Amino acid sequence: MLLFETDDIPPADRVDAYREAVVAETGSCAIDHEPGADGHVNKRIEAWHFEPFALYYTSGSGFRYWQTSRHLRMDSWNTVSIITVPAGKGGFIWNDHQQAMTPRDLAITNKSAGYWEVNWSGTGATLCLLADAAHVGLPDSMIHTAVPQISHSPITPLLLNHMQALHRGGDHVAGGASANDLGQATLSLVRALVASVGAPPDTRRAIADETLLVRVLAYIRAHLTDPELTPARIAAVHNISLRSLYRLCEDGGLSLEQWIIRRRLDGARRDLTATEHAHRTIDAIARSWGFTSPAHFTRRFRQAYGTTPRAWRATSAPTTGD
């Protein structure tokens, strides 16, 4: 959902308009802008809500955004931010800690952590999850301990993949029946991320147990296209037995194999009618989603959707005009 765009705002008014929009969403902060190639500030903000989180995608000309403890004293709104820089040359600073930000990196912080800054130069973008710290439900000290350690957490790629998926599907699912479930899954991954590098052993184990199913499903989503994704591998990655994995899924009300197959089918069905995949064969798309047997793929596709992959592609592919 488009929240803010500078295109229709006079260049002289864009800095103030952007600041007003951002402060309304994130609370007290400071912002510096780097003009774009045309000499003006150019910004676009999109937002989606998955309670208790808001997801923001900000793009345009370069900038610096920062918060300090002074900003917390100004509005008493202690927010937790999880940030990646999917485009541009970015950076993250927390007190004396500095790191470059690429599309493969995450940063986490909150307003009580002291000085922190995210930036990019040139044309770029940030993708940010934001929630009230009270909803995350972890001590500030635990989050502060985790800030410089995030790159060492095994949860980082799972949460990063999850954020990217939320961004891709935001317009379709935000505000829908599944939005709250996605928000709770996001909350579990954020708690697991912080605990994995910022919590004492007893707390880390408790949160790991609490978030295990969500982490398992996030791992599966991140590896859906791998034909060697097996229950045994999933169990091994999470240091549990195969029997424990099946019991965990059953307690969560799902069949592991059926859950994997359905999401692979959903991915293949999308690709079959996507313009960017129009040149690929049905078999190639099936293989890219982990189906090694064309006959098995066709049978499962018909069972799930009541039609064959070929018929679905023929009737659902977008048409182009002259």
PDB file of C-alpha atoms in Angstrom, residues 103-312:
ATOM      1  CA  PRO A 103      20.453  -7.583   0.566  1.00  0.00           C
ATOM      2  CA  ARG A 104      21.788 -10.553   2.577  1.00  0.00           C
ATOM      3  CA  ASP A 105      22.219  -8.615   5.840  1.00  0.00           C
ATOM      4  CA  LEU A 106      19.884  -7.754   8.695  1.00  0.00           C
ATOM      5  CA  ALA A 107      20.197  -5.250  11.500  1.00  0.00           C
ATOM      6  CA  ILE A 108      18.065  -5.090  14.631  1.00  0.00           C
ATOM      7  CA  THR A 109      17.838  -2.364  17.234  1.00  0.00           C
ATOM      8  CA  ASN A 110      15.403  -0.402  19.367  1.00  0.00           C
ATOM      9  CA  LYS A 111      15.029   3.195  20.403  1.00  0.00           C
ATOM     10  CA  SER A 112      16.466   2.589  23.878  1.00  0.00           C
ATOM     11  CA  ALA A 113      19.710   1.181  22.441  1.00  0.00           C
ATOM     12  CA  GLY A 114      21.455   4.540  22.148  1.00  0.00           C
ATOM     13  CA  TYR A 115      22.570   6.023  18.853  1.00  0.00           C
ATOM     14  CA  TRP A 116      21.695   3.964  15.789  1.00  0.00           C
ATOM     15  CA  GLU A 117      21.585   4.842  12.119  1.00  0.00           C
ATOM     16  CA  VAL A 118      20.669   3.227   8.814  1.00  0.00           C
ATOM     17  CA  ASN A 119      21.718   4.822   5.528  1.00  0.00           C
ATOM     18  CA  TRP A 120      22.188   4.323   1.842  1.00  0.00           C
ATOM     19  CA  SER A 121      23.941   6.314  -0.862  1.00  0.00           C
ATOM     20  CA  GLY A 122      22.663   6.869  -4.379  1.00  0.00           C
ATOM     21  CA  THR A 123      19.396   5.276  -5.403  1.00  0.00           C
ATOM     22  CA  GLY A 124      18.503   2.628  -2.819  1.00  0.00           C
ATOM     23  CA  ALA A 125      15.897   1.186  -0.495  1.00  0.00           C
ATOM     24  CA  THR A 126      15.278  -0.179   2.982  1.00  0.00           C
ATOM     25  CA  LEU A 127      12.860  -2.873   4.083  1.00  0.00           C
ATOM     26  CA  CYS A 128      11.989  -2.511   7.759  1.00  0.00           C
ATOM     27  CA  LEU A 129       9.815  -4.340  10.261  1.00  0.00           C
ATOM     28  CA  LEU A 130       8.678  -2.113  13.118  1.00  0.00           C
ATOM     29  CA  ALA A 131       6.814  -2.993  16.317  1.00  0.00           C
ATOM     30  CA  ASP A 132       6.290  -1.611  19.763  1.00  0.00           C
ATOM     31  CA  ALA A 133       8.931  -3.155  22.037  1.00  0.00           C
ATOM     32  CA  ALA A 134       6.200  -4.179  24.476  1.00  0.00           C
ATOM     33  CA  HIS A 135       4.724  -6.487  21.828  1.00  0.00           C
ATOM     34  CA  VAL A 136       8.067  -8.150  21.165  1.00  0.00           C
ATOM     35  CA  GLY A 137       8.166  -8.911  24.878  1.00  0.00           C
ATOM     36  CA  LEU A 138      11.938  -9.148  25.404  1.00  0.00           C
ATOM     37  CA  PRO A 139      14.085  -7.067  27.776  1.00  0.00           C
ATOM     38  CA  ASP A 140      15.827  -4.076  26.236  1.00  0.00           C
ATOM     39  CA  SER A 141      19.145  -5.420  27.520  1.00  0.00           C
ATOM     40  CA  MET A 142      18.649  -8.635  25.541  1.00  0.00           C
ATOM     41  CA  ILE A 143      18.003  -6.692  22.344  1.00  0.00           C
ATOM     42  CA  HIS A 144      21.042  -4.482  22.987  1.00  0.00           C
ATOM     43  CA  THR A 145      23.239  -7.566  23.437  1.00  0.00           C
ATOM     44  CA  ALA A 146      21.928  -8.996  20.175  1.00  0.00           C
ATOM     45  CA  VAL A 147      22.488  -5.874  18.014  1.00  0.00           C
ATOM     46  CA  PRO A 148      26.137  -6.517  17.024  1.00  0.00           C
ATOM     47  CA  GLN A 149      25.710 -10.324  16.903  1.00  0.00           C
ATOM     48  CA  ILE A 150      22.875 -10.709  14.396  1.00  0.00           C
ATOM     49  CA  SER A 151      25.146 -11.791  11.533  1.00  0.00           C
ATOM     50  CA  HIS A 152      26.130 -14.883  13.576  1.00  0.00           C
ATOM     51  CA  SER A 153      22.572 -16.106  14.142  1.00  0.00           C
ATOM     52  CA  PRO A 154      21.190 -19.077  12.180  1.00  0.00           C
ATOM     53  CA  ILE A 155      17.791 -17.345  12.349  1.00  0.00           C
ATOM     54  CA  THR A 156      18.962 -14.357  10.284  1.00  0.00           C
ATOM     55  CA  PRO A 157      18.499 -15.941   6.815  1.00  0.00           C
ATOM     56  CA  LEU A 158      15.111 -17.324   7.860  1.00  0.00           C
ATOM     57  CA  LEU A 159      13.806 -13.945   8.998  1.00  0.00           C
ATOM     58  CA  LEU A 160      15.330 -12.240   5.967  1.00  0.00           C
ATOM     59  CA  ASN A 161      13.586 -14.678   3.626  1.00  0.00           C
ATOM     60  CA  HIS A 162      10.350 -14.197   5.598  1.00  0.00           C
ATOM     61  CA  MET A 163      10.560 -10.393   5.277  1.00  0.00           C
ATOM     62  CA  GLN A 164      11.169 -10.645   1.548  1.00  0.00           C
ATOM     63  CA  ALA A 165       8.148 -12.935   1.172  1.00  0.00           C
ATOM     64  CA  LEU A 166       5.967 -10.519   3.174  1.00  0.00           C
ATOM     65  CA  HIS A 167       7.096  -7.716   0.886  1.00  0.00           C
ATOM     66  CA  ARG A 168       6.367  -9.678  -2.288  1.00  0.00           C
ATOM     67  CA  GLY A 169       2.894 -10.670  -1.112  1.00  0.00           C
ATOM     68  CA  GLY A 170       2.047  -7.638   0.984  1.00  0.00           C
ATOM     69  CA  ASP A 171      -0.694  -6.225  -1.238  1.00  0.00           C
ATOM     70  CA  HIS A 172      -2.442  -9.599  -1.396  1.00  0.00           C
ATOM     71  CA  VAL A 173      -2.358 -10.685   2.253  1.00  0.00           C
ATOM     72  CA  ALA A 174      -2.098  -7.556   4.441  1.00  0.00           C
ATOM     73  CA  GLY A 175      -5.492  -6.952   5.986  1.00  0.00           C
ATOM     74  CA  GLY A 176      -6.692 -10.400   4.949  1.00  0.00           C
ATOM     75  CA  ALA A 177      -7.587 -13.444   6.994  1.00  0.00           C
ATOM     76  CA  SER A 178      -3.985 -14.659   7.144  1.00  0.00           C
ATOM     77  CA  ALA A 179      -2.396 -11.318   8.107  1.00  0.00           C
ATOM     78  CA  ASN A 180      -2.554 -11.900  11.865  1.00  0.00           C
ATOM     79  CA  ASP A 181      -1.124 -15.425  11.491  1.00  0.00           C
ATOM     80  CA  LEU A 182       1.754 -14.008   9.466  1.00  0.00           C
ATOM     81  CA  GLY A 183       2.262 -11.349  12.125  1.00  0.00           C
ATOM     82  CA  GLN A 184       2.481 -13.968  14.862  1.00  0.00           C
ATOM     83  CA  ALA A 185       4.914 -16.035  12.787  1.00  0.00           C
ATOM     84  CA  THR A 186       6.997 -12.881  12.308  1.00  0.00           C
ATOM     85  CA  LEU A 187       6.933 -12.244  16.053  1.00  0.00           C
ATOM     86  CA  SER A 188       8.160 -15.774  16.780  1.00  0.00           C
ATOM     87  CA  LEU A 189      11.047 -15.399  14.310  1.00  0.00           C
ATOM     88  CA  VAL A 190      12.055 -12.025  15.769  1.00  0.00           C
ATOM     89  CA  ARG A 191      12.002 -13.421  19.307  1.00  0.00           C
ATOM     90  CA  ALA A 192      14.015 -16.449  18.172  1.00  0.00           C
ATOM     91  CA  LEU A 193      16.535 -14.196  16.420  1.00  0.00           C
ATOM     92  CA  VAL A 194      17.151 -12.039  19.483  1.00  0.00           C
ATOM     93  CA  ALA A 195      17.276 -14.992  21.868  1.00  0.00           C
ATOM     94  CA  SER A 196      19.712 -16.922  19.657  1.00  0.00           C
ATOM     95  CA  VAL A 197      22.462 -14.340  20.224  1.00  0.00           C
ATOM     96  CA  GLY A 198      21.278 -12.140  23.092  1.00  0.00           C
ATOM     97  CA  ALA A 199      19.719 -14.366  25.750  1.00  0.00           C
ATOM     98  CA  PRO A 200      21.182 -16.440  28.600  1.00  0.00           C
ATOM     99  CA  PRO A 201      21.063 -20.220  28.011  1.00  0.00           C
ATOM    100  CA  ASP A 202      17.856 -20.941  29.945  1.00  0.00           C
ATOM    101  CA  THR A 203      15.919 -18.174  28.185  1.00  0.00           C
ATOM    102  CA  ARG A 204      17.404 -19.143  24.830  1.00  0.00           C
ATOM    103  CA  ARG A 205      16.227 -22.735  25.235  1.00  0.00           C
ATOM    104  CA  ALA A 206      12.742 -21.659  26.342  1.00  0.00           C
ATOM    105  CA  ILE A 207      12.288 -19.344  23.369  1.00  0.00           C
ATOM    106  CA  ALA A 208      13.777 -21.938  21.030  1.00  0.00           C
ATOM    107  CA  ASP A 209      11.160 -24.447  22.182  1.00  0.00           C
ATOM    108  CA  GLU A 210       8.391 -21.842  21.911  1.00  0.00           C
ATOM    109  CA  THR A 211       9.314 -20.918  18.332  1.00  0.00           C
ATOM    110  CA  LEU A 212      10.412 -24.310  16.981  1.00  0.00           C
ATOM    111  CA  LEU A 213       7.478 -24.972  14.655  1.00  0.00           C
ATOM    112  CA  VAL A 214       7.622 -21.462  13.204  1.00  0.00           C
ATOM    113  CA  ARG A 215      11.366 -21.846  12.617  1.00  0.00           C
ATOM    114  CA  VAL A 216      10.850 -25.228  10.954  1.00  0.00           C
ATOM    115  CA  LEU A 217       8.222 -23.816   8.598  1.00  0.00           C
ATOM    116  CA  ALA A 218      10.380 -20.760   7.851  1.00  0.00           C
ATOM    117  CA  TYR A 219      13.292 -23.059   6.996  1.00  0.00           C
ATOM    118  CA  ILE A 220      11.072 -25.075   4.665  1.00  0.00           C
ATOM    119  CA  ARG A 221       9.814 -21.940   2.903  1.00  0.00           C
ATOM    120  CA  ALA A 222      13.399 -20.814   2.353  1.00  0.00           C
ATOM    121  CA  HIS A 223      14.312 -24.173   0.752  1.00  0.00           C
ATOM    122  CA  LEU A 224      11.107 -25.117  -1.064  1.00  0.00           C
ATOM    123  CA  THR A 225      12.808 -25.262  -4.452  1.00  0.00           C
ATOM    124  CA  ASP A 226      15.481 -27.707  -3.280  1.00  0.00           C
ATOM    125  CA  PRO A 227      14.568 -31.252  -4.418  1.00  0.00           C
ATOM    126  CA  GLU A 228      16.745 -32.637  -1.620  1.00  0.00           C
ATOM    127  CA  LEU A 229      14.646 -31.013   1.095  1.00  0.00           C
ATOM    128  CA  THR A 230      13.590 -34.069   3.103  1.00  0.00           C
ATOM    129  CA  PRO A 231      12.062 -34.570   6.559  1.00  0.00           C
ATOM    130  CA  ALA A 232      15.357 -36.129   7.688  1.00  0.00           C
ATOM    131  CA  ARG A 233      17.294 -33.046   6.614  1.00  0.00           C
ATOM    132  CA  ILE A 234      14.786 -30.704   8.272  1.00  0.00           C
ATOM    133  CA  ALA A 235      15.029 -32.659  11.522  1.00  0.00           C
ATOM    134  CA  ALA A 236      18.835 -32.699  11.420  1.00  0.00           C
ATOM    135  CA  VAL A 237      19.097 -28.956  10.817  1.00  0.00           C
ATOM    136  CA  HIS A 238      16.935 -28.320  13.889  1.00  0.00           C
ATOM    137  CA  ASN A 239      18.704 -30.911  16.069  1.00  0.00           C
ATOM    138  CA  ILE A 240      15.603 -33.004  16.678  1.00  0.00           C
ATOM    139  CA  SER A 241      14.690 -36.569  15.796  1.00  0.00           C
ATOM    140  CA  LEU A 242      12.503 -37.405  12.824  1.00  0.00           C
ATOM    141  CA  ARG A 243       9.837 -38.677  15.219  1.00  0.00           C
ATOM    142  CA  SER A 244       9.943 -35.386  17.146  1.00  0.00           C
ATOM    143  CA  LEU A 245       9.589 -33.450  13.904  1.00  0.00           C
ATOM    144  CA  TYR A 246       6.465 -35.359  12.901  1.00  0.00           C
ATOM    145  CA  ARG A 247       4.999 -34.982  16.400  1.00  0.00           C
ATOM    146  CA  LEU A 248       5.723 -31.240  16.354  1.00  0.00           C
ATOM    147  CA  CYS A 249       3.874 -30.850  13.046  1.00  0.00           C
ATOM    148  CA  GLU A 250       0.966 -33.018  14.168  1.00  0.00           C
ATOM    149  CA  ASP A 251       0.613 -30.963  17.357  1.00  0.00           C
ATOM    150  CA  GLY A 252       0.538 -27.878  15.115  1.00  0.00           C
ATOM    151  CA  GLY A 253      -2.305 -29.374  13.077  1.00  0.00           C
ATOM    152  CA  LEU A 254      -0.450 -30.078   9.840  1.00  0.00           C
ATOM    153  CA  SER A 255       0.967 -32.957   7.803  1.00  0.00           C
ATOM    154  CA  LEU A 256       4.600 -32.188   6.983  1.00  0.00           C
ATOM    155  CA  GLU A 257       4.719 -33.776   3.521  1.00  0.00           C
ATOM    156  CA  GLN A 258       1.351 -32.366   2.461  1.00  0.00           C
ATOM    157  CA  TRP A 259       2.315 -28.898   3.718  1.00  0.00           C
ATOM    158  CA  ILE A 260       5.516 -28.957   1.635  1.00  0.00           C
ATOM    159  CA  ILE A 261       3.841 -30.317  -1.489  1.00  0.00           C
ATOM    160  CA  ARG A 262       1.003 -27.782  -1.395  1.00  0.00           C
ATOM    161  CA  ARG A 263       3.370 -24.824  -1.143  1.00  0.00           C
ATOM    162  CA  ARG A 264       5.511 -26.180  -3.953  1.00  0.00           C
ATOM    163  CA  LEU A 265       2.381 -26.581  -6.057  1.00  0.00           C
ATOM    164  CA  ASP A 266       1.311 -23.020  -5.239  1.00  0.00           C
ATOM    165  CA  GLY A 267       4.721 -21.735  -6.326  1.00  0.00           C
ATOM    166  CA  ALA A 268       4.657 -23.724  -9.559  1.00  0.00           C
ATOM    167  CA  ARG A 269       1.117 -22.565 -10.314  1.00  0.00           C
ATOM    168  CA  ARG A 270       2.192 -18.917  -9.958  1.00  0.00           C
ATOM    169  CA  ASP A 271       5.196 -19.426 -12.232  1.00  0.00           C
ATOM    170  CA  LEU A 272       3.149 -21.174 -14.912  1.00  0.00           C
ATOM    171  CA  THR A 273       1.233 -17.951 -15.597  1.00  0.00           C
ATOM    172  CA  ALA A 274       3.945 -15.393 -14.765  1.00  0.00           C
ATOM    173  CA  THR A 275       5.156 -13.337 -17.725  1.00  0.00           C
ATOM    174  CA  GLU A 276       8.798 -13.715 -16.715  1.00  0.00           C
ATOM    175  CA  HIS A 277       8.493 -17.520 -16.898  1.00  0.00           C
ATOM    176  CA  ALA A 278       6.572 -17.696 -20.182  1.00  0.00           C
ATOM    177  CA  HIS A 279       9.642 -19.022 -22.034  1.00  0.00           C
ATOM    178  CA  ARG A 280      10.121 -21.978 -19.642  1.00  0.00           C
ATOM    179  CA  THR A 281       8.609 -25.417 -20.143  1.00  0.00           C
ATOM    180  CA  ILE A 282       6.159 -26.911 -17.679  1.00  0.00           C
ATOM    181  CA  ASP A 283       8.676 -29.617 -16.787  1.00  0.00           C
ATOM    182  CA  ALA A 284      11.386 -27.015 -16.101  1.00  0.00           C
ATOM    183  CA  ILE A 285       9.084 -25.064 -13.781  1.00  0.00           C
ATOM    184  CA  ALA A 286       8.084 -28.273 -11.993  1.00  0.00           C
ATOM    185  CA  ARG A 287      11.736 -29.233 -11.476  1.00  0.00           C
ATOM    186  CA  SER A 288      12.535 -25.753 -10.148  1.00  0.00           C
ATOM    187  CA  TRP A 289       9.964 -26.354  -7.392  1.00  0.00           C
ATOM    188  CA  GLY A 290      11.393 -29.713  -6.364  1.00  0.00           C
ATOM    189  CA  PHE A 291       9.229 -32.053  -8.492  1.00  0.00           C
ATOM    190  CA  THR A 292      11.573 -34.544 -10.138  1.00  0.00           C
ATOM    191  CA  SER A 293       8.813 -36.569 -11.847  1.00  0.00           C
ATOM    192  CA  PRO A 294       6.612 -34.794 -14.450  1.00  0.00           C
ATOM    193  CA  ALA A 295       3.885 -37.428 -14.038  1.00  0.00           C
ATOM    194  CA  HIS A 296       3.858 -37.011 -10.257  1.00  0.00           C
ATOM    195  CA  PHE A 297       3.684 -33.224 -10.642  1.00  0.00           C
ATOM    196  CA  THR A 298       0.769 -33.413 -13.077  1.00  0.00           C
ATOM    197  CA  ARG A 299      -1.133 -35.847 -10.854  1.00  0.00           C
ATOM    198  CA  ARG A 300      -0.671 -33.764  -7.711  1.00  0.00           C
ATOM    199  CA  PHE A 301      -1.508 -30.550  -9.565  1.00  0.00           C
ATOM    200  CA  ARG A 302      -4.797 -32.013 -10.836  1.00  0.00           C
ATOM    201  CA  GLN A 303      -5.665 -33.265  -7.343  1.00  0.00           C
ATOM    202  CA  ALA A 304      -5.031 -29.832  -5.830  1.00  0.00           C
ATOM    203  CA  TYR A 305      -6.604 -27.575  -8.451  1.00  0.00           C
ATOM    204  CA  GLY A 306      -8.920 -29.771 -10.563  1.00  0.00           C
ATOM    205  CA  THR A 307      -7.042 -29.126 -13.797  1.00  0.00           C
ATOM    206  CA  THR A 308      -3.730 -30.020 -15.440  1.00  0.00           C
ATOM    207  CA  PRO A 309      -0.698 -27.721 -15.481  1.00  0.00           C
ATOM    208  CA  ARG A 310      -0.992 -27.386 -19.266  1.00  0.00           C
ATOM    209  CA  ALA A 311      -4.674 -26.425 -19.105  1.00  0.00           C
ATOM    210  CA  TRP A 312      -4.024 -23.976 -16.259  1.00  0.00           C
TER     211      TRP A 312
END
